Coordinates of C-alpha atoms in Angstrom, one line a residue:
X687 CA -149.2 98.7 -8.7
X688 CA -151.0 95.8 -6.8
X689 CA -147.5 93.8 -7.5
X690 CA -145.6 96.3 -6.0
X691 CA -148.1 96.5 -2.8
X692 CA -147.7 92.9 -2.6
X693 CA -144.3 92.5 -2.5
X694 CA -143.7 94.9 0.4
X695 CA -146.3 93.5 2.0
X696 CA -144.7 89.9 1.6
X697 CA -141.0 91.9 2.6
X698 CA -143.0 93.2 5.9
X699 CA -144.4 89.5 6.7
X700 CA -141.3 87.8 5.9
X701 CA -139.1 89.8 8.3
X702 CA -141.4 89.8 10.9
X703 CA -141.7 85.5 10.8
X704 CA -137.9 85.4 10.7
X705 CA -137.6 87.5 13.7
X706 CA -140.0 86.1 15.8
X707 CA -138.4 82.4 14.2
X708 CA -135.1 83.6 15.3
X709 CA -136.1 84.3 19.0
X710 CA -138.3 81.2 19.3
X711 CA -135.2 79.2 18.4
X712 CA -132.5 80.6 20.4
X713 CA -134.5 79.9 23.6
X714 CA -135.7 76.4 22.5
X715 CA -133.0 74.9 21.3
X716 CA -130.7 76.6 24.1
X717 CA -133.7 74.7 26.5
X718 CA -133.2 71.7 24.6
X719 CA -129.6 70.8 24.8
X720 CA -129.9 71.7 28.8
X721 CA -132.3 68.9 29.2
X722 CA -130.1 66.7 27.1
X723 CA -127.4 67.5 28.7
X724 CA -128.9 67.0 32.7
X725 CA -131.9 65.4 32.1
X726 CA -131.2 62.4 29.5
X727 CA -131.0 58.8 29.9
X728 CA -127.8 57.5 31.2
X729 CA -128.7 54.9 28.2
X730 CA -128.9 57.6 25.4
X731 CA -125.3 57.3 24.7
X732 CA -123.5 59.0 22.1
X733 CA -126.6 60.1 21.3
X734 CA -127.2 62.7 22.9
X735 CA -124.3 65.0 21.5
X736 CA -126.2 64.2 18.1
X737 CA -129.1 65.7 19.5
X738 CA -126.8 68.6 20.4
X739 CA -125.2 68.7 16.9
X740 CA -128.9 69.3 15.7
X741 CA -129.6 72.4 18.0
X742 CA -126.5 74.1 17.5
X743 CA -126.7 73.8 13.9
X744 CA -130.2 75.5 13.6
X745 CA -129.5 78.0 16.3
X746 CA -126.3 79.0 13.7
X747 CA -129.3 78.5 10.5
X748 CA -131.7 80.9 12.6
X749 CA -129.3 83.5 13.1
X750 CA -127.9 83.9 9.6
X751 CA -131.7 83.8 8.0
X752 CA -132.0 87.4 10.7
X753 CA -128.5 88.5 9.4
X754 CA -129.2 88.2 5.9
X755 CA -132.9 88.2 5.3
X756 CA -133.1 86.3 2.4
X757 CA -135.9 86.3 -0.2
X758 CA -136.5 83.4 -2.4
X759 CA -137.7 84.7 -5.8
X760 CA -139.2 82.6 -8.5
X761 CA -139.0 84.5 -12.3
X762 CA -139.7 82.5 -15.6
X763 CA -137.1 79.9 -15.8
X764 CA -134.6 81.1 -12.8
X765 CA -135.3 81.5 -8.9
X766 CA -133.4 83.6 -6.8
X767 CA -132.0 84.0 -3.4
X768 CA -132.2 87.8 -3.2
X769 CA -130.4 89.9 -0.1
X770 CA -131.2 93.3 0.2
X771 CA -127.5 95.6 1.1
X772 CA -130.1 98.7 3.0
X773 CA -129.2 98.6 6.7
X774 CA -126.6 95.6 6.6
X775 CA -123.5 94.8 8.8
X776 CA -121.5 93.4 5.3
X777 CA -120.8 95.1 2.3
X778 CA -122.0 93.3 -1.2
X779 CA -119.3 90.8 -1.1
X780 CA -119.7 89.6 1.9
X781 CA -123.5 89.2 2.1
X782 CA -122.6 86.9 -1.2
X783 CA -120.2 84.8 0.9
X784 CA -122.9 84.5 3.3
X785 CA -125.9 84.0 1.1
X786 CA -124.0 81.0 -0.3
X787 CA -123.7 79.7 3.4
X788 CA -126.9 79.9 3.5
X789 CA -127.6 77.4 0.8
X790 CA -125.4 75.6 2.1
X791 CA -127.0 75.0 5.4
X792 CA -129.8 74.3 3.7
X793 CA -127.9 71.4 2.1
X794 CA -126.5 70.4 5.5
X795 CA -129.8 69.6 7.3
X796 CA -130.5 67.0 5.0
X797 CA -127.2 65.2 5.7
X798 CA -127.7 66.0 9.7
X799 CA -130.8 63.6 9.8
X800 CA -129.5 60.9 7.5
X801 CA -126.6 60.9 9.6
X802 CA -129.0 60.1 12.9
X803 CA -130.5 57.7 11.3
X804 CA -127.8 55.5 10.6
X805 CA -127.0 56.1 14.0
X806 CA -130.2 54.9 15.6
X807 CA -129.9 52.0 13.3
X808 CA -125.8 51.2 14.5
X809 CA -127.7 50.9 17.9
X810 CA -130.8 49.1 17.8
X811 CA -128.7 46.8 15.5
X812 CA -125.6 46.8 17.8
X813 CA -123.5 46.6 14.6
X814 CA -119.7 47.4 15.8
X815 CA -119.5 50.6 13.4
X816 CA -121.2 51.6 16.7
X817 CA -117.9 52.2 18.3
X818 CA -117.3 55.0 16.0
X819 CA -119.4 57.0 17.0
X820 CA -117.0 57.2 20.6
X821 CA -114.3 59.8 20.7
X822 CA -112.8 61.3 18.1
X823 CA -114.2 59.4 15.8
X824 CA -117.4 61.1 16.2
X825 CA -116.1 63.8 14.3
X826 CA -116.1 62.4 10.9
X827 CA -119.5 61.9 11.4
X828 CA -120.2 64.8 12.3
X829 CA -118.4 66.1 9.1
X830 CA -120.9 64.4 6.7
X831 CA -123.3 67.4 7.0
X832 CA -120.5 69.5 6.1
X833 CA -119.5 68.2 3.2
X834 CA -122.9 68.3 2.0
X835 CA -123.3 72.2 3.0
X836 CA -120.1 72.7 1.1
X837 CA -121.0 71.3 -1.9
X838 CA -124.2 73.5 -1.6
X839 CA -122.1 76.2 -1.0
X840 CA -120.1 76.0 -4.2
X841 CA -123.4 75.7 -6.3
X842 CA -124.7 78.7 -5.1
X843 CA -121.3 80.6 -4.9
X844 CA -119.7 79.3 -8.4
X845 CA -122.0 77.4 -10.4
X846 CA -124.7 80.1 -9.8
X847 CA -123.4 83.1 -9.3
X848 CA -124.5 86.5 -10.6
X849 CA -124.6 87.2 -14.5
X850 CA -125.0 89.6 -17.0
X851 CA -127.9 87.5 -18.6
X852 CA -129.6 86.7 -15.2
X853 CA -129.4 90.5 -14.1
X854 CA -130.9 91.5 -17.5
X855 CA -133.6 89.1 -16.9
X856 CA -134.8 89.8 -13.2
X857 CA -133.7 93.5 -13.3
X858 CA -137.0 95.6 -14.2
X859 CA -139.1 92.0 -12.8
X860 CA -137.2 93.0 -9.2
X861 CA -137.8 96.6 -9.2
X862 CA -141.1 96.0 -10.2
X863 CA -142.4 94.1 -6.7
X864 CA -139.8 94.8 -4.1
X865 CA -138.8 98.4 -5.6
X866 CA -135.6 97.6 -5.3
X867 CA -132.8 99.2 -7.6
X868 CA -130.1 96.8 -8.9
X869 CA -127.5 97.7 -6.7
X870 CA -129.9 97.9 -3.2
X871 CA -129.4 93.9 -3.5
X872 CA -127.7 90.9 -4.4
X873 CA -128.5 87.4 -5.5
X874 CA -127.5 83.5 -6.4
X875 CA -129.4 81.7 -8.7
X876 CA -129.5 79.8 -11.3
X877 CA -130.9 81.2 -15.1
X878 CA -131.9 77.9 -17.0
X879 CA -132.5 78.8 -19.9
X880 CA -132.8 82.3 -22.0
X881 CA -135.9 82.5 -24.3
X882 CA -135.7 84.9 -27.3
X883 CA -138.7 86.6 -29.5
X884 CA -138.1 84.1 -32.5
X885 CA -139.0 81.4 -30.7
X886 CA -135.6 79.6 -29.9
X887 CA -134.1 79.4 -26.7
X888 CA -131.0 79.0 -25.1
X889 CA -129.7 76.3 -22.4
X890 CA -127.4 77.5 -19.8
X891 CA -125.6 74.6 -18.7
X892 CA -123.8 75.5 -15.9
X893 CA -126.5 76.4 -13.8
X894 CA -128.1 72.7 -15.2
X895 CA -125.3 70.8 -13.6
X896 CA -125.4 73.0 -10.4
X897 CA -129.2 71.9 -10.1
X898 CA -128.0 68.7 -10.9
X899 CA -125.5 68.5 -8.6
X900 CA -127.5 69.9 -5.2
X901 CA -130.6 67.5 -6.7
X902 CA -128.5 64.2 -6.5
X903 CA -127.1 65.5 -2.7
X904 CA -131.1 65.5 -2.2
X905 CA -131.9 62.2 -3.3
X906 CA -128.9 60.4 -1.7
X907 CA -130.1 61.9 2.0
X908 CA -133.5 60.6 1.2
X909 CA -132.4 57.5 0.3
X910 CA -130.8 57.1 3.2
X911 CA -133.0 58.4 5.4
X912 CA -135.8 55.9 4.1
X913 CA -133.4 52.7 4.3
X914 CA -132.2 53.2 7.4
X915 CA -135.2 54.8 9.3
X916 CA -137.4 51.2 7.6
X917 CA -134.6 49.1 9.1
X918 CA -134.9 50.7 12.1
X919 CA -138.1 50.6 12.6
X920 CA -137.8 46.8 11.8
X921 CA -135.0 46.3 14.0
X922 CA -136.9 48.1 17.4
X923 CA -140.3 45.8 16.7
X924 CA -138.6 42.6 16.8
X925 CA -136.7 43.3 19.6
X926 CA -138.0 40.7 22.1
X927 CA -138.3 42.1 26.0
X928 CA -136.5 39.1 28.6
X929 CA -136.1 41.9 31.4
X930 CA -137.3 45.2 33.1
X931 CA -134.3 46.8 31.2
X932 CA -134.7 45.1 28.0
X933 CA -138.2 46.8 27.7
X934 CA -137.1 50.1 29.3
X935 CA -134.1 50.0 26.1
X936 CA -136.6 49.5 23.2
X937 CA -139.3 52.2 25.1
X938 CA -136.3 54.4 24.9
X939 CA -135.3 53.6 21.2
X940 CA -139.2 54.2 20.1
X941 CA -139.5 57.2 21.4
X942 CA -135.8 58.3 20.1
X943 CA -136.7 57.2 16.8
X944 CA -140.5 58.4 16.9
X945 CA -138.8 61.8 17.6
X946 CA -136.6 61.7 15.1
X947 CA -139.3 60.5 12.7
X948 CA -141.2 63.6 13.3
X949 CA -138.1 65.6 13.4
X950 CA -137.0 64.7 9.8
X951 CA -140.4 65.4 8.7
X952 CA -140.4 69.0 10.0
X953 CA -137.7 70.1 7.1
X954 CA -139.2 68.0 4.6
X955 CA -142.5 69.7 4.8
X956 CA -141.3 73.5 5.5
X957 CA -138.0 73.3 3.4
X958 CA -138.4 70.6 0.6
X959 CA -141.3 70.0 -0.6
X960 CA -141.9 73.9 -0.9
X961 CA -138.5 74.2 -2.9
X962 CA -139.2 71.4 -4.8
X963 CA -142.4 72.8 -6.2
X964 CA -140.5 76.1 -6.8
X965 CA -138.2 74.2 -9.1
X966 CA -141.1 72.1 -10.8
X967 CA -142.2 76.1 -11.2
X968 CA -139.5 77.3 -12.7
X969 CA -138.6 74.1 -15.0
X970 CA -142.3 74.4 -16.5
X971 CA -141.6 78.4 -16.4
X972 CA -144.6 79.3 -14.5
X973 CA -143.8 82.7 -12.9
X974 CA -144.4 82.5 -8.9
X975 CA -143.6 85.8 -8.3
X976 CA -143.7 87.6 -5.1
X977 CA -145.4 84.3 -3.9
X978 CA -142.4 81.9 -3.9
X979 CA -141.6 84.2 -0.5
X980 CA -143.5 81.4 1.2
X981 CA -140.5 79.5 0.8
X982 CA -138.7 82.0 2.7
X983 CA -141.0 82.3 5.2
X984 CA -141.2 78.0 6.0
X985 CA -137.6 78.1 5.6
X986 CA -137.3 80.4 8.3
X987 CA -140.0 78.7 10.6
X988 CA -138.1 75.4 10.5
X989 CA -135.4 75.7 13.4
X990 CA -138.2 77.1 16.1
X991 CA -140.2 74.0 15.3
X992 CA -138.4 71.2 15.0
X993 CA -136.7 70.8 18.8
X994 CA -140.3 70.6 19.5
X995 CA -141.1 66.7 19.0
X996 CA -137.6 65.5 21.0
X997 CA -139.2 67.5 23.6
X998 CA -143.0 66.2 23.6
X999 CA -141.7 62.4 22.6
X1000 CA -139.0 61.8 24.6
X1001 CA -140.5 60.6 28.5
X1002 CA -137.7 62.8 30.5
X1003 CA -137.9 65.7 28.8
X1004 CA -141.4 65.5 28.6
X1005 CA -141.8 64.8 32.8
X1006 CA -139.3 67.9 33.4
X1007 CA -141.3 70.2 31.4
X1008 CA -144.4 69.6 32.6
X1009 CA -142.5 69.5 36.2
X1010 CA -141.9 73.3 35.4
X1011 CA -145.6 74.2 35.1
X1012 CA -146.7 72.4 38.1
X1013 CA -148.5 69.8 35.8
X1014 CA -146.9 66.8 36.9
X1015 CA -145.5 65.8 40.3
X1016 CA -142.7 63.9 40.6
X1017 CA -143.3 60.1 42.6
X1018 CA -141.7 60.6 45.5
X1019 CA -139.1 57.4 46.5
X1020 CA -140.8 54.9 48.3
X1021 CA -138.2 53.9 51.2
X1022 CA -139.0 50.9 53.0
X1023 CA -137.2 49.5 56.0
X1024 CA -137.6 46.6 58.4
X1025 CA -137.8 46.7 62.1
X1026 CA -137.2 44.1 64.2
X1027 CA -139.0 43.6 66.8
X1028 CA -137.8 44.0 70.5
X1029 CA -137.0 41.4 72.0
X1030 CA -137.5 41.3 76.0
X1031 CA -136.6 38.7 78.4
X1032 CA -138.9 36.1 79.5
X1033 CA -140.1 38.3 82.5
X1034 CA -141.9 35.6 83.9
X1035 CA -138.8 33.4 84.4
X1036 CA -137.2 36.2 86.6
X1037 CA -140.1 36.6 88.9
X1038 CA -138.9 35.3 92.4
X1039 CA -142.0 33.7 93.8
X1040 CA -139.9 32.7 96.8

């Protein structure tokens, strides 16, 4: 009974954080790409449509977590990304299609930073993969996180789709906490392995190379992020100042990387390392319960509060904020001009005296 009163309690929580998640981001990250877009540094480059790349992508993550309403679900040796049908715009086959998108845009954002990290280090490095980033060419870029969502799509769609031992296995645990009959929800996830009474147990090994599979696209991203942000880093400090604009560049590139720094560090706390510890969880077959909801619920905090460094670090986007609530005044121009002085004849000379 006290299970049961939990879990609704955590359903309450969890949609009331999403909601309030989904509002916070819309408004931010719509705020955000305005200032990028009339208020950056004429130096920020290609940059800048990064940047943009970033809010449009968690705008699109904050609305599908309010479509969907996902709850992440630890049992025994399987978790679960369950999605109630009750009161839902999409029948049961398509709130699978779009539960699988939504592990995939949780594979995505890891590829989305990696990606600006090479970028920051293409410019502080002025390597001539820089041009790439102009035009077109931008695109396949841009297509890196995609690749990654998709394969994270797959995983969740395919390699861990619904079966009859998972549903056997999470059926009375699911009714149980949420009260939820078997076919009020769907999920995707992955059943490791199957225990029996005697003592042996069973390995499932497609849902193995699934984990396996979304665990190397995780460790490639943070490789890359790590190599690249350390170059970086190294690259900006030895960056010796000759001129005004010289030190105005690498002011710029700290506080774009800075940003970023923090920015990257918002998913890894709120999506990562709670996953990752649901997974340690579920390999040791500790049962979370209605507690590995938290995951849902940082998960779903993420795209509200990650704009916020860009907008606290960077110096223009900081100034026009604080411009808005009369905290900081803008210097107005200084305009100096010279005036000569009149010159008059020599009146003295054109007295007559005669």
């Amino acid at each position: 009974m006290f299970q049961n009163m939990l879990g609704k309690q955590w359903s309450f929580l969890l949609k009331m954080i999403q909601d309030v998640s989904a509002c916070f981001s819309l408004t931010i990250n719509t705020f955000l790409m305005y200032l990028i877009l009339t208020k950056s540094p004429k130096q920020l480059g290609a940059y800048k449509w990064l940047m943009i790349y970033i809010s449009v992508f968690e705008i699109l993550y904050s609305i599908l977590d309010v479509v969907l309403v996902p709850q992440h679900y630890s049992h025994g040796p399987t978790f679960l990304v369950i999605v109630g049908i009750k009161d839902k715009l999409f029948g049961p086959a398509g709130l699978t299609i779009l539960n699988s998108f939504y592990w995939g845009c949780f594979g995505a954002s890891m590829a989305v930073f990696a990606v600006h990290f090479v970028y920051r280090w293409l410019v502080v490095s002025e390597h001539s993969l820089l041009e790439t980033f102009n035009g077109w060419k931008i695109w396949l870029w841009f297509s890196i996180p995609f690749w990654y969502g998709l394969t994270w799509v797959c995983t969740g769609y395919f390699l861990s789709a619904p079966n009859e031992a998972t549903s056997k296995f999470i059926r009375d645990n699911v009714k149980e906490i949420f009260e939820l009959e078997f076919d009020e929800y769907i999920y995707l996830g992955p059943y490791l392995y199957e225990k029996f009474d005697n003592g042996t147990f069973v390995v499932h090994i497609v849902p193995f190379i699934g984990l396996g599979i979304i665990s190397a696209t995780i460790v490639s991203s943070i490789i890359i992020v790590l190599l690249f942000g350390s170059l970086c880093y190294i690259r900006i400090n030895n960056i010796v100042v000759t001129t005004m604009n010289s030190a105005k560049m690498r002011n710029l590139q700290r506080q774009l990387f800075y940003a970023l720094v923090i920015q990257t560090l918002v998913p890894f706390i709120l999506m990562h390392i709670p996953a990752a510890i649901m997974f340690a969880f579920v390999f040791l077959d500790i049962d979370l319960g209605v507690y590995s909801a938290v995951v849902s619920m940082t998960i779903a905090i993420y795209p509200a509060v990650d704009p916020i460094p860009t907008l606290v670090i960077v110096e223009n986007y900081r100034k026009t904020i604080l411009e808005y609530f009369g905290c900081f005044k803008k210097t107005p121009l200084l305009v100096t001009t010279t005036v000569e002085p009149t010159r008059y004849p020599n009146t003295l000379s054109m007295i007559n005296y005669d």
